[in-house]
Amino acid sequence: MAHVSIIGTGNMGQAIASVVSKGGNTVELFGSADKAQQLTGEIVVLAVPYPAVAQVIAERGDQLAGKVVVDITNPLNFETFDSLVVPADGSATAEIAAALPESRVLKAFNTTFAATVASGTVGDAPTTVAIAGDDADAKALLAGVVSAGGLRTFDAGALSRARELEALGFLQLTLAVGEKITWTGGFALV
Amino acid sequence: MAHVSIIGTGNMGQAIASVVSKGGNTVELFGSADKAQQLTGEIVVLAVPYPAVAQVIAERGDQLAGKVVVDITNPLNFETFDSLVVPADGSATAEIAAALPESRVLKAFNTTFAATVASGTVGDAPTTVAIAGDDADAKALLAGVVSAGGLRTFDAGALSRARELEALGFLQLTLAVGEKITWTGGFALV
């Protein structure tokens, strides 16, 4: 049994918490009022918007040492919806991994809208959670929790593939905002 | 009725030719032995691997003026399968557009494997062809030809979105080569 801490109580944090519970694993959710509360999960999901990640790291960096840290962000410029705010050859995940050298950092859940995590379907297809990272054990631990909760997973490769996952998340967000797809749809891996 | 020239007689060239014909539009296919033959289509699909594009432009740049030119490439480093060979903040399409200032250049078909173009399905889902470009009329012309041939299309946005489409194509290729998906599957837009 795995114990998962989720920082962020928005749509994504709640949907991921529900998946964790459904699989028989335990979960604790932290909102912004819970800053003083210690994280106890071996997996910690940073379910906050990209601009809020730096503050979470500043506040909880020490507590994240030794843990599997899951970055779910899409680091878009939300004013223009026309670019990412991370370097073109990098990713939010690479930045987070650099800031947390004692953690095993994974990218996951940035290519699945909250509704598709909650329902288990993207349109009529099953929801598949992409996971990228450099630590095979960490990826297997997260994949186990996610698949126990009823969602498929796929191993997208090394941490460097977070760049492509963020491109995919970016594209998918622009399509949803442009009403070319719905928030219950998107890219399904079949 | 549109007339389409396809340069490249590989799997993708043939699959795209079949879609064009199926929609009641006309198509001419050019192999490497047809260098002397003039292009007559108002749409020209560069259905050659990325490393061969520069030579096509060198040979046929003048003929491509005034035409809608469709780049379908995935500019991967095929030795490592770990990076693209275009600048991180650019795309093959942006390079081609810069080399062909008199053409209206589009990105399309780089996120659909040949088998999914030929069959019209990605797994059990319909195949959807992503089209990006800066010229709305050119995108509409290509989308009309593709949808007449029985495939869905989606407008991925401006030419700058080719970068994200190439990231998606890259990721999809690494998954197929790693046998995590089949060549009849991939990312379906639902």
JSON list of N, CA, C and O in Angstrom, two decimals, chain B residues 5-52:
[
{"chain": "B", "resi": 5, "resn": "SER", "atom": "N", "xyz": [0.02, 17.46, -55.75]},
{"chain": "B", "resi": 5, "resn": "SER", "atom": "CA", "xyz": [1.28, 16.78, -56.10]},
{"chain": "B", "resi": 5, "resn": "SER", "atom": "C", "xyz": [1.91, 16.25, -54.83]},
{"chain": "B", "resi": 5, "resn": "SER", "atom": "O", "xyz": [2.01, 16.97, -53.83]},
{"chain": "B", "resi": 6, "resn": "ILE", "atom": "N", "xyz": [2.32, 14.99, -54.87]},
{"chain": "B", "resi": 6, "resn": "ILE", "atom": "CA", "xyz": [2.97, 14.40, -53.70]},
{"chain": "B", "resi": 6, "resn": "ILE", "atom": "C", "xyz": [4.38, 13.99, -54.10]},
{"chain": "B", "resi": 6, "resn": "ILE", "atom": "O", "xyz": [4.56, 13.21, -55.04]},
{"chain": "B", "resi": 7, "resn": "ILE", "atom": "N", "xyz": [5.36, 14.54, -53.39]},
{"chain": "B", "resi": 7, "resn": "ILE", "atom": "CA", "xyz": [6.75, 14.18, -53.66]},
{"chain": "B", "resi": 7, "resn": "ILE", "atom": "C", "xyz": [7.15, 13.13, -52.63]},
{"chain": "B", "resi": 7, "resn": "ILE", "atom": "O", "xyz": [7.18, 13.40, -51.42]},
{"chain": "B", "resi": 8, "resn": "GLY", "atom": "N", "xyz": [7.40, 11.93, -53.08]},
{"chain": "B", "resi": 8, "resn": "GLY", "atom": "CA", "xyz": [7.71, 10.82, -52.17]},
{"chain": "B", "resi": 8, "resn": "GLY", "atom": "C", "xyz": [6.70, 9.71, -52.35]},
{"chain": "B", "resi": 8, "resn": "GLY", "atom": "O", "xyz": [5.50, 9.93, -52.25]},
{"chain": "B", "resi": 9, "resn": "THR", "atom": "N", "xyz": [7.20, 8.52, -52.62]},
{"chain": "B", "resi": 9, "resn": "THR", "atom": "CA", "xyz": [6.30, 7.40, -52.93]},
{"chain": "B", "resi": 9, "resn": "THR", "atom": "C", "xyz": [6.36, 6.32, -51.84]},
{"chain": "B", "resi": 9, "resn": "THR", "atom": "O", "xyz": [6.05, 5.15, -52.09]},
{"chain": "B", "resi": 10, "resn": "GLY", "atom": "N", "xyz": [6.77, 6.72, -50.64]},
{"chain": "B", "resi": 10, "resn": "GLY", "atom": "CA", "xyz": [6.81, 5.78, -49.52]},
{"chain": "B", "resi": 10, "resn": "GLY", "atom": "C", "xyz": [5.42, 5.57, -48.94]},
{"chain": "B", "resi": 10, "resn": "GLY", "atom": "O", "xyz": [4.41, 5.97, -49.54]},
{"chain": "B", "resi": 11, "resn": "ASN", "atom": "N", "xyz": [5.37, 4.93, -47.78]},
{"chain": "B", "resi": 11, "resn": "ASN", "atom": "CA", "xyz": [4.10, 4.62, -47.13]},
{"chain": "B", "resi": 11, "resn": "ASN", "atom": "C", "xyz": [3.20, 5.84, -46.95]},
{"chain": "B", "resi": 11, "resn": "ASN", "atom": "O", "xyz": [2.01, 5.79, -47.21]},
{"chain": "B", "resi": 12, "resn": "MET", "atom": "N", "xyz": [3.81, 6.94, -46.49]},
{"chain": "B", "resi": 12, "resn": "MET", "atom": "CA", "xyz": [3.00, 8.14, -46.23]},
{"chain": "B", "resi": 12, "resn": "MET", "atom": "C", "xyz": [2.52, 8.74, -47.55]},
{"chain": "B", "resi": 12, "resn": "MET", "atom": "O", "xyz": [1.36, 9.11, -47.67]},
{"chain": "B", "resi": 13, "resn": "GLY", "atom": "N", "xyz": [3.42, 8.85, -48.53]},
{"chain": "B", "resi": 13, "resn": "GLY", "atom": "CA", "xyz": [3.03, 9.40, -49.82]},
{"chain": "B", "resi": 13, "resn": "GLY", "atom": "C", "xyz": [1.87, 8.63, -50.43]},
{"chain": "B", "resi": 13, "resn": "GLY", "atom": "O", "xyz": [0.89, 9.20, -50.92]},
{"chain": "B", "resi": 14, "resn": "GLN", "atom": "N", "xyz": [1.98, 7.31, -50.37]},
{"chain": "B", "resi": 14, "resn": "GLN", "atom": "CA", "xyz": [0.93, 6.48, -50.95]},
{"chain": "B", "resi": 14, "resn": "GLN", "atom": "C", "xyz": [-0.39, 6.59, -50.17]},
{"chain": "B", "resi": 14, "resn": "GLN", "atom": "O", "xyz": [-1.47, 6.64, -50.76]},
{"chain": "B", "resi": 15, "resn": "ALA", "atom": "N", "xyz": [-0.28, 6.62, -48.84]},
{"chain": "B", "resi": 15, "resn": "ALA", "atom": "CA", "xyz": [-1.51, 6.72, -48.03]},
{"chain": "B", "resi": 15, "resn": "ALA", "atom": "C", "xyz": [-2.20, 8.05, -48.26]},
{"chain": "B", "resi": 15, "resn": "ALA", "atom": "O", "xyz": [-3.44, 8.11, -48.38]},
{"chain": "B", "resi": 16, "resn": "ILE", "atom": "N", "xyz": [-1.42, 9.12, -48.36]},
{"chain": "B", "resi": 16, "resn": "ILE", "atom": "CA", "xyz": [-2.02, 10.44, -48.59]},
{"chain": "B", "resi": 16, "resn": "ILE", "atom": "C", "xyz": [-2.62, 10.50, -49.99]},
{"chain": "B", "resi": 16, "resn": "ILE", "atom": "O", "xyz": [-3.72, 11.04, -50.19]},
{"chain": "B", "resi": 17, "resn": "ALA", "atom": "N", "xyz": [-1.93, 9.92, -50.96]},
{"chain": "B", "resi": 17, "resn": "ALA", "atom": "CA", "xyz": [-2.46, 9.88, -52.34]},
{"chain": "B", "resi": 17, "resn": "ALA", "atom": "C", "xyz": [-3.81, 9.19, -52.37]},
{"chain": "B", "resi": 17, "resn": "ALA", "atom": "O", "xyz": [-4.75, 9.63, -53.05]},
{"chain": "B", "resi": 18, "resn": "SER", "atom": "N", "xyz": [-3.92, 8.13, -51.62]},
{"chain": "B", "resi": 18, "resn": "SER", "atom": "CA", "xyz": [-5.17, 7.37, -51.57]},
{"chain": "B", "resi": 18, "resn": "SER", "atom": "C", "xyz": [-6.31, 8.20, -50.97]},
{"chain": "B", "resi": 18, "resn": "SER", "atom": "O", "xyz": [-7.44, 8.18, -51.46]},
{"chain": "B", "resi": 19, "resn": "VAL", "atom": "N", "xyz": [-5.99, 8.96, -49.93]},
{"chain": "B", "resi": 19, "resn": "VAL", "atom": "CA", "xyz": [-7.00, 9.85, -49.31]},
{"chain": "B", "resi": 19, "resn": "VAL", "atom": "C", "xyz": [-7.45, 10.90, -50.32]},
{"chain": "B", "resi": 19, "resn": "VAL", "atom": "O", "xyz": [-8.65, 11.18, -50.46]},
{"chain": "B", "resi": 20, "resn": "VAL", "atom": "N", "xyz": [-6.50, 11.48, -51.04]},
{"chain": "B", "resi": 20, "resn": "VAL", "atom": "CA", "xyz": [-6.83, 12.53, -52.01]},
{"chain": "B", "resi": 20, "resn": "VAL", "atom": "C", "xyz": [-7.78, 11.97, -53.08]},
{"chain": "B", "resi": 20, "resn": "VAL", "atom": "O", "xyz": [-8.82, 12.57, -53.39]},
{"chain": "B", "resi": 21, "resn": "SER", "atom": "N", "xyz": [-7.41, 10.82, -53.64]},
{"chain": "B", "resi": 21, "resn": "SER", "atom": "CA", "xyz": [-8.23, 10.20, -54.70]},
{"chain": "B", "resi": 21, "resn": "SER", "atom": "C", "xyz": [-9.62, 9.85, -54.19]},
{"chain": "B", "resi": 21, "resn": "SER", "atom": "O", "xyz": [-10.62, 10.07, -54.87]},
{"chain": "B", "resi": 22, "resn": "LYS", "atom": "N", "xyz": [-9.66, 9.29, -53.00]},
{"chain": "B", "resi": 22, "resn": "LYS", "atom": "CA", "xyz": [-10.93, 8.86, -52.41]},
{"chain": "B", "resi": 22, "resn": "LYS", "atom": "C", "xyz": [-11.91, 10.02, -52.31]},
{"chain": "B", "resi": 22, "resn": "LYS", "atom": "O", "xyz": [-13.13, 9.82, -52.39]},
{"chain": "B", "resi": 23, "resn": "GLY", "atom": "N", "xyz": [-11.39, 11.23, -52.11]},
{"chain": "B", "resi": 23, "resn": "GLY", "atom": "CA", "xyz": [-12.24, 12.40, -51.96]},
{"chain": "B", "resi": 23, "resn": "GLY", "atom": "C", "xyz": [-12.65, 13.02, -53.29]},
{"chain": "B", "resi": 23, "resn": "GLY", "atom": "O", "xyz": [-13.28, 14.08, -53.31]},
{"chain": "B", "resi": 24, "resn": "GLY", "atom": "N", "xyz": [-12.25, 12.37, -54.40]},
{"chain": "B", "resi": 24, "resn": "GLY", "atom": "CA", "xyz": [-12.64, 12.91, -55.70]},
{"chain": "B", "resi": 24, "resn": "GLY", "atom": "C", "xyz": [-11.71, 14.00, -56.19]},
{"chain": "B", "resi": 24, "resn": "GLY", "atom": "O", "xyz": [-12.01, 14.67, -57.18]},
{"chain": "B", "resi": 25, "resn": "ASN", "atom": "N", "xyz": [-10.59, 14.18, -55.51]},
{"chain": "B", "resi": 25, "resn": "ASN", "atom": "CA", "xyz": [-9.60, 15.14, -55.99]},
{"chain": "B", "resi": 25, "resn": "ASN", "atom": "C", "xyz": [-8.52, 14.39, -56.77]},
{"chain": "B", "resi": 25, "resn": "ASN", "atom": "O", "xyz": [-8.44, 13.16, -56.70]},
{"chain": "B", "resi": 26, "resn": "THR", "atom": "N", "xyz": [-7.71, 15.12, -57.51]},
{"chain": "B", "resi": 26, "resn": "THR", "atom": "CA", "xyz": [-6.71, 14.46, -58.36]},
{"chain": "B", "resi": 26, "resn": "THR", "atom": "C", "xyz": [-5.33, 14.56, -57.73]},
{"chain": "B", "resi": 26, "resn": "THR", "atom": "O", "xyz": [-5.02, 15.51, -57.00]},
{"chain": "B", "resi": 27, "resn": "VAL", "atom": "N", "xyz": [-4.51, 13.56, -58.04]},
{"chain": "B", "resi": 27, "resn": "VAL", "atom": "CA", "xyz": [-3.20, 13.48, -57.38]},
{"chain": "B", "resi": 27, "resn": "VAL", "atom": "C", "xyz": [-2.16, 13.00, -58.38]},
{"chain": "B", "resi": 27, "resn": "VAL", "atom": "O", "xyz": [-2.46, 12.20, -59.28]},
{"chain": "B", "resi": 28, "resn": "GLU", "atom": "N", "xyz": [-0.95, 13.51, -58.22]},
{"chain": "B", "resi": 28, "resn": "GLU", "atom": "CA", "xyz": [0.19, 12.99, -58.98]},
{"chain": "B", "resi": 28, "resn": "GLU", "atom": "C", "xyz": [1.30, 12.69, -57.98]},
{"chain": "B", "resi": 28, "resn": "GLU", "atom": "O", "xyz": [1.55, 13.47, -57.06]},
{"chain": "B", "resi": 29, "resn": "LEU", "atom": "N", "xyz": [1.92, 11.55, -58.13]},
{"chain": "B", "resi": 29, "resn": "LEU", "atom": "CA", "xyz": [2.98, 11.11, -57.21]},
{"chain": "B", "resi": 29, "resn": "LEU", "atom": "C", "xyz": [4.33, 11.20, -57.91]},
{"chain": "B", "resi": 29, "resn": "LEU", "atom": "O", "xyz": [4.47, 10.72, -59.04]},
{"chain": "B", "resi": 30, "resn": "PHE", "atom": "N", "xyz": [5.31, 11.76, -57.23]},
{"chain": "B", "resi": 30, "resn": "PHE", "atom": "CA", "xyz": [6.65, 11.89, -57.81]},
{"chain": "B", "resi": 30, "resn": "PHE", "atom": "C", "xyz": [7.66, 11.09, -57.00]},
{"chain": "B", "resi": 30, "resn": "PHE", "atom": "O", "xyz": [7.80, 11.32, -55.79]},
{"chain": "B", "resi": 31, "resn": "GLY", "atom": "N", "xyz": [8.35, 10.19, -57.65]},
{"chain": "B", "resi": 31, "resn": "GLY", "atom": "CA", "xyz": [9.45, 9.48, -57.02]},
{"chain": "B", "resi": 31, "resn": "GLY", "atom": "C", "xyz": [10.77, 10.16, -57.33]},
{"chain": "B", "resi": 31, "resn": "GLY", "atom": "O", "xyz": [10.80, 11.19, -58.02]},
{"chain": "B", "resi": 32, "resn": "SER", "atom": "N", "xyz": [11.85, 9.57, -56.85]},
{"chain": "B", "resi": 32, "resn": "SER", "atom": "CA", "xyz": [13.15, 10.23, -57.03]},
{"chain": "B", "resi": 32, "resn": "SER", "atom": "C", "xyz": [13.59, 10.20, -58.49]},
{"chain": "B", "resi": 32, "resn": "SER", "atom": "O", "xyz": [14.46, 10.98, -58.89]},
{"chain": "B", "resi": 33, "resn": "ALA", "atom": "N", "xyz": [12.97, 9.37, -59.32]},
{"chain": "B", "resi": 33, "resn": "ALA", "atom": "CA", "xyz": [13.34, 9.34, -60.75]},
{"chain": "B", "resi": 33, "resn": "ALA", "atom": "C", "xyz": [12.60, 10.41, -61.55]},
{"chain": "B", "resi": 33, "resn": "ALA", "atom": "O", "xyz": [12.85, 10.57, -62.75]},
{"chain": "B", "resi": 34, "resn": "ASP", "atom": "N", "xyz": [11.71, 11.14, -60.88]},
{"chain": "B", "resi": 34, "resn": "ASP", "atom": "CA", "xyz": [10.84, 12.09, -61.61]},
{"chain": "B", "resi": 34, "resn": "ASP", "atom": "C", "xyz": [11.27, 13.55, -61.43]},
{"chain": "B", "resi": 34, "resn": "ASP", "atom": "O", "xyz": [10.46, 14.46, -61.51]},
{"chain": "B", "resi": 35, "resn": "LYS", "atom": "N", "xyz": [12.56, 13.73, -61.18]},
{"chain": "B", "resi": 35, "resn": "LYS", "atom": "CA", "xyz": [13.03, 15.08, -60.85]},
{"chain": "B", "resi": 35, "resn": "LYS", "atom": "C", "xyz": [12.78, 16.10, -61.95]},
{"chain": "B", "resi": 35, "resn": "LYS", "atom": "O", "xyz": [12.62, 17.28, -61.67]},
{"chain": "B", "resi": 36, "resn": "ALA", "atom": "N", "xyz": [12.78, 15.63, -63.20]},
{"chain": "B", "resi": 36, "resn": "ALA", "atom": "CA", "xyz": [12.64, 16.57, -64.32]},
{"chain": "B", "resi": 36, "resn": "ALA", "atom": "C", "xyz": [11.18, 16.94, -64.56]},
{"chain": "B", "resi": 36, "resn": "ALA", "atom": "O", "xyz": [10.90, 17.90, -65.27]},
{"chain": "B", "resi": 37, "resn": "GLN", "atom": "N", "xyz": [10.29, 16.20, -63.94]},
{"chain": "B", "resi": 37, "resn": "GLN", "atom": "CA", "xyz": [8.86, 16.42, -64.22]},
{"chain": "B", "resi": 37, "resn": "GLN", "atom": "C", "xyz": [8.32, 17.60, -63.42]},
{"chain": "B", "resi": 37, "resn": "GLN", "atom": "O", "xyz": [8.58, 17.70, -62.22]},
{"chain": "B", "resi": 38, "resn": "GLN", "atom": "N", "xyz": [7.57, 18.43, -64.07]},
{"chain": "B", "resi": 38, "resn": "GLN", "atom": "CA", "xyz": [7.04, 19.65, -63.44]},
{"chain": "B", "resi": 38, "resn": "GLN", "atom": "C", "xyz": [5.89, 19.30, -62.47]},
{"chain": "B", "resi": 38, "resn": "GLN", "atom": "O", "xyz": [5.06, 18.44, -62.77]},
{"chain": "B", "resi": 39, "resn": "LEU", "atom": "N", "xyz": [5.85, 20.01, -61.33]},
{"chain": "B", "resi": 39, "resn": "LEU", "atom": "CA", "xyz": [4.73, 19.86, -60.39]},
{"chain": "B", "resi": 39, "resn": "LEU", "atom": "C", "xyz": [3.53, 20.63, -60.93]},
{"chain": "B", "resi": 39, "resn": "LEU", "atom": "O", "xyz": [3.68, 21.80, -61.30]},
{"chain": "B", "resi": 40, "resn": "THR", "atom": "N", "xyz": [2.36, 20.03, -60.93]},
{"chain": "B", "resi": 40, "resn": "THR", "atom": "CA", "xyz": [1.20, 20.77, -61.43]},
{"chain": "B", "resi": 40, "resn": "THR", "atom": "C", "xyz": [0.11, 20.99, -60.38]},
{"chain": "B", "resi": 40, "resn": "THR", "atom": "O", "xyz": [-0.89, 21.64, -60.66]},
{"chain": "B", "resi": 41, "resn": "GLY", "atom": "N", "xyz": [0.29, 20.45, -59.17]},
{"chain": "B", "resi": 41, "resn": "GLY", "atom": "CA", "xyz": [-0.73, 20.62, -58.13]},
{"chain": "B", "resi": 41, "resn": "GLY", "atom": "C", "xyz": [-0.69, 21.99, -57.49]},
{"chain": "B", "resi": 41, "resn": "GLY", "atom": "O", "xyz": [0.37, 22.62, -57.42]},
{"chain": "B", "resi": 42, "resn": "GLU", "atom": "N", "xyz": [-1.84, 22.44, -57.01]},
{"chain": "B", "resi": 42, "resn": "GLU", "atom": "CA", "xyz": [-1.82, 23.69, -56.23]},
{"chain": "B", "resi": 42, "resn": "GLU", "atom": "C", "xyz": [-1.44, 23.40, -54.78]},
{"chain": "B", "resi": 42, "resn": "GLU", "atom": "O", "xyz": [-1.03, 24.28, -54.04]},
{"chain": "B", "resi": 43, "resn": "ILE", "atom": "N", "xyz": [-1.59, 22.13, -54.38]},
{"chain": "B", "resi": 43, "resn": "ILE", "atom": "CA", "xyz": [-1.07, 21.67, -53.09]},
{"chain": "B", "resi": 43, "resn": "ILE", "atom": "C", "xyz": [0.08, 20.70, -53.39]},
{"chain": "B", "resi": 43, "resn": "ILE", "atom": "O", "xyz": [-0.06, 19.81, -54.23]},
{"chain": "B", "resi": 44, "resn": "VAL", "atom": "N", "xyz": [1.20, 20.90, -52.71]},
{"chain": "B", "resi": 44, "resn": "VAL", "atom": "CA", "xyz": [2.34, 19.99, -52.88]},
{"chain": "B", "resi": 44, "resn": "VAL", "atom": "C", "xyz": [2.70, 19.41, -51.51]},
{"chain": "B", "resi": 44, "resn": "VAL", "atom": "O", "xyz": [3.01, 20.16, -50.58]},
{"chain": "B", "resi": 45, "resn": "VAL", "atom": "N", "xyz": [2.64, 18.11, -51.40]},
{"chain": "B", "resi": 45, "resn": "VAL", "atom": "CA", "xyz": [2.97, 17.45, -50.13]},
{"chain": "B", "resi": 45, "resn": "VAL", "atom": "C", "xyz": [4.41, 16.94, -50.21]},
{"chain": "B", "resi": 45, "resn": "VAL", "atom": "O", "xyz": [4.75, 16.17, -51.11]},
{"chain": "B", "resi": 46, "resn": "LEU", "atom": "N", "xyz": [5.23, 17.38, -49.28]},
{"chain": "B", "resi": 46, "resn": "LEU", "atom": "CA", "xyz": [6.63, 16.91, -49.22]},
{"chain": "B", "resi": 46, "resn": "LEU", "atom": "C", "xyz": [6.64, 15.63, -48.38]},
{"chain": "B", "resi": 46, "resn": "LEU", "atom": "O", "xyz": [6.88, 15.67, -47.18]},
{"chain": "B", "resi": 47, "resn": "ALA", "atom": "N", "xyz": [6.36, 14.51, -49.02]},
{"chain": "B", "resi": 47, "resn": "ALA", "atom": "CA", "xyz": [6.24, 13.24, -48.29]},
{"chain": "B", "resi": 47, "resn": "ALA", "atom": "C", "xyz": [7.56, 12.49, -48.33]},
{"chain": "B", "resi": 47, "resn": "ALA", "atom": "O", "xyz": [7.63, 11.32, -48.69]},
{"chain": "B", "resi": 48, "resn": "VAL", "atom": "N", "xyz": [8.60, 13.21, -47.93]},
{"chain": "B", "resi": 48, "resn": "VAL", "atom": "CA", "xyz": [9.94, 12.61, -47.86]},
{"chain": "B", "resi": 48, "resn": "VAL", "atom": "C", "xyz": [10.45, 12.77, -46.43]},
{"chain": "B", "resi": 48, "resn": "VAL", "atom": "O", "xyz": [9.97, 13.62, -45.69]},
{"chain": "B", "resi": 49, "resn": "PRO", "atom": "N", "xyz": [11.42, 11.95, -46.03]},
{"chain": "B", "resi": 49, "resn": "PRO", "atom": "CA", "xyz": [11.97, 12.12, -44.68]},
{"chain": "B", "resi": 49, "resn": "PRO", "atom": "C", "xyz": [12.63, 13.49, -44.55]},
{"chain": "B", "resi": 49, "resn": "PRO", "atom": "O", "xyz": [13.11, 14.05, -45.54]},
{"chain": "B", "resi": 50, "resn": "TYR", "atom": "N", "xyz": [12.67, 13.98, -43.33]},
{"chain": "B", "resi": 50, "resn": "TYR", "atom": "CA", "xyz": [13.22, 15.32, -43.09]},
{"chain": "B", "resi": 50, "resn": "TYR", "atom": "C", "xyz": [14.57, 15.54, -43.76]},
{"chain": "B", "resi": 50, "resn": "TYR", "atom": "O", "xyz": [14.78, 16.59, -44.39]},
{"chain": "B", "resi": 51, "resn": "PRO", "atom": "N", "xyz": [15.51, 14.60, -43.66]},
{"chain": "B", "resi": 51, "resn": "PRO", "atom": "CA", "xyz": [16.83, 14.87, -44.25]},
{"chain": "B", "resi": 51, "resn": "PRO", "atom": "C", "xyz": [16.78, 15.08, -45.77]},
{"chain": "B", "resi": 51, "resn": "PRO", "atom": "O", "xyz": [17.73, 15.63, -46.35]},
{"chain": "B", "resi": 52, "resn": "ALA", "atom": "N", "xyz": [15.72, 14.65, -46.43]},
{"chain": "B", "resi": 52, "resn": "ALA", "atom": "CA", "xyz": [15.62, 14.79, -47.89]},
{"chain": "B", "resi": 52, "resn": "ALA", "atom": "C", "xyz": [14.94, 16.08, -48.32]},
{"chain": "B", "resi": 52, "resn": "ALA", "atom": "O", "xyz": [14.93, 16.42, -49.51]}
]
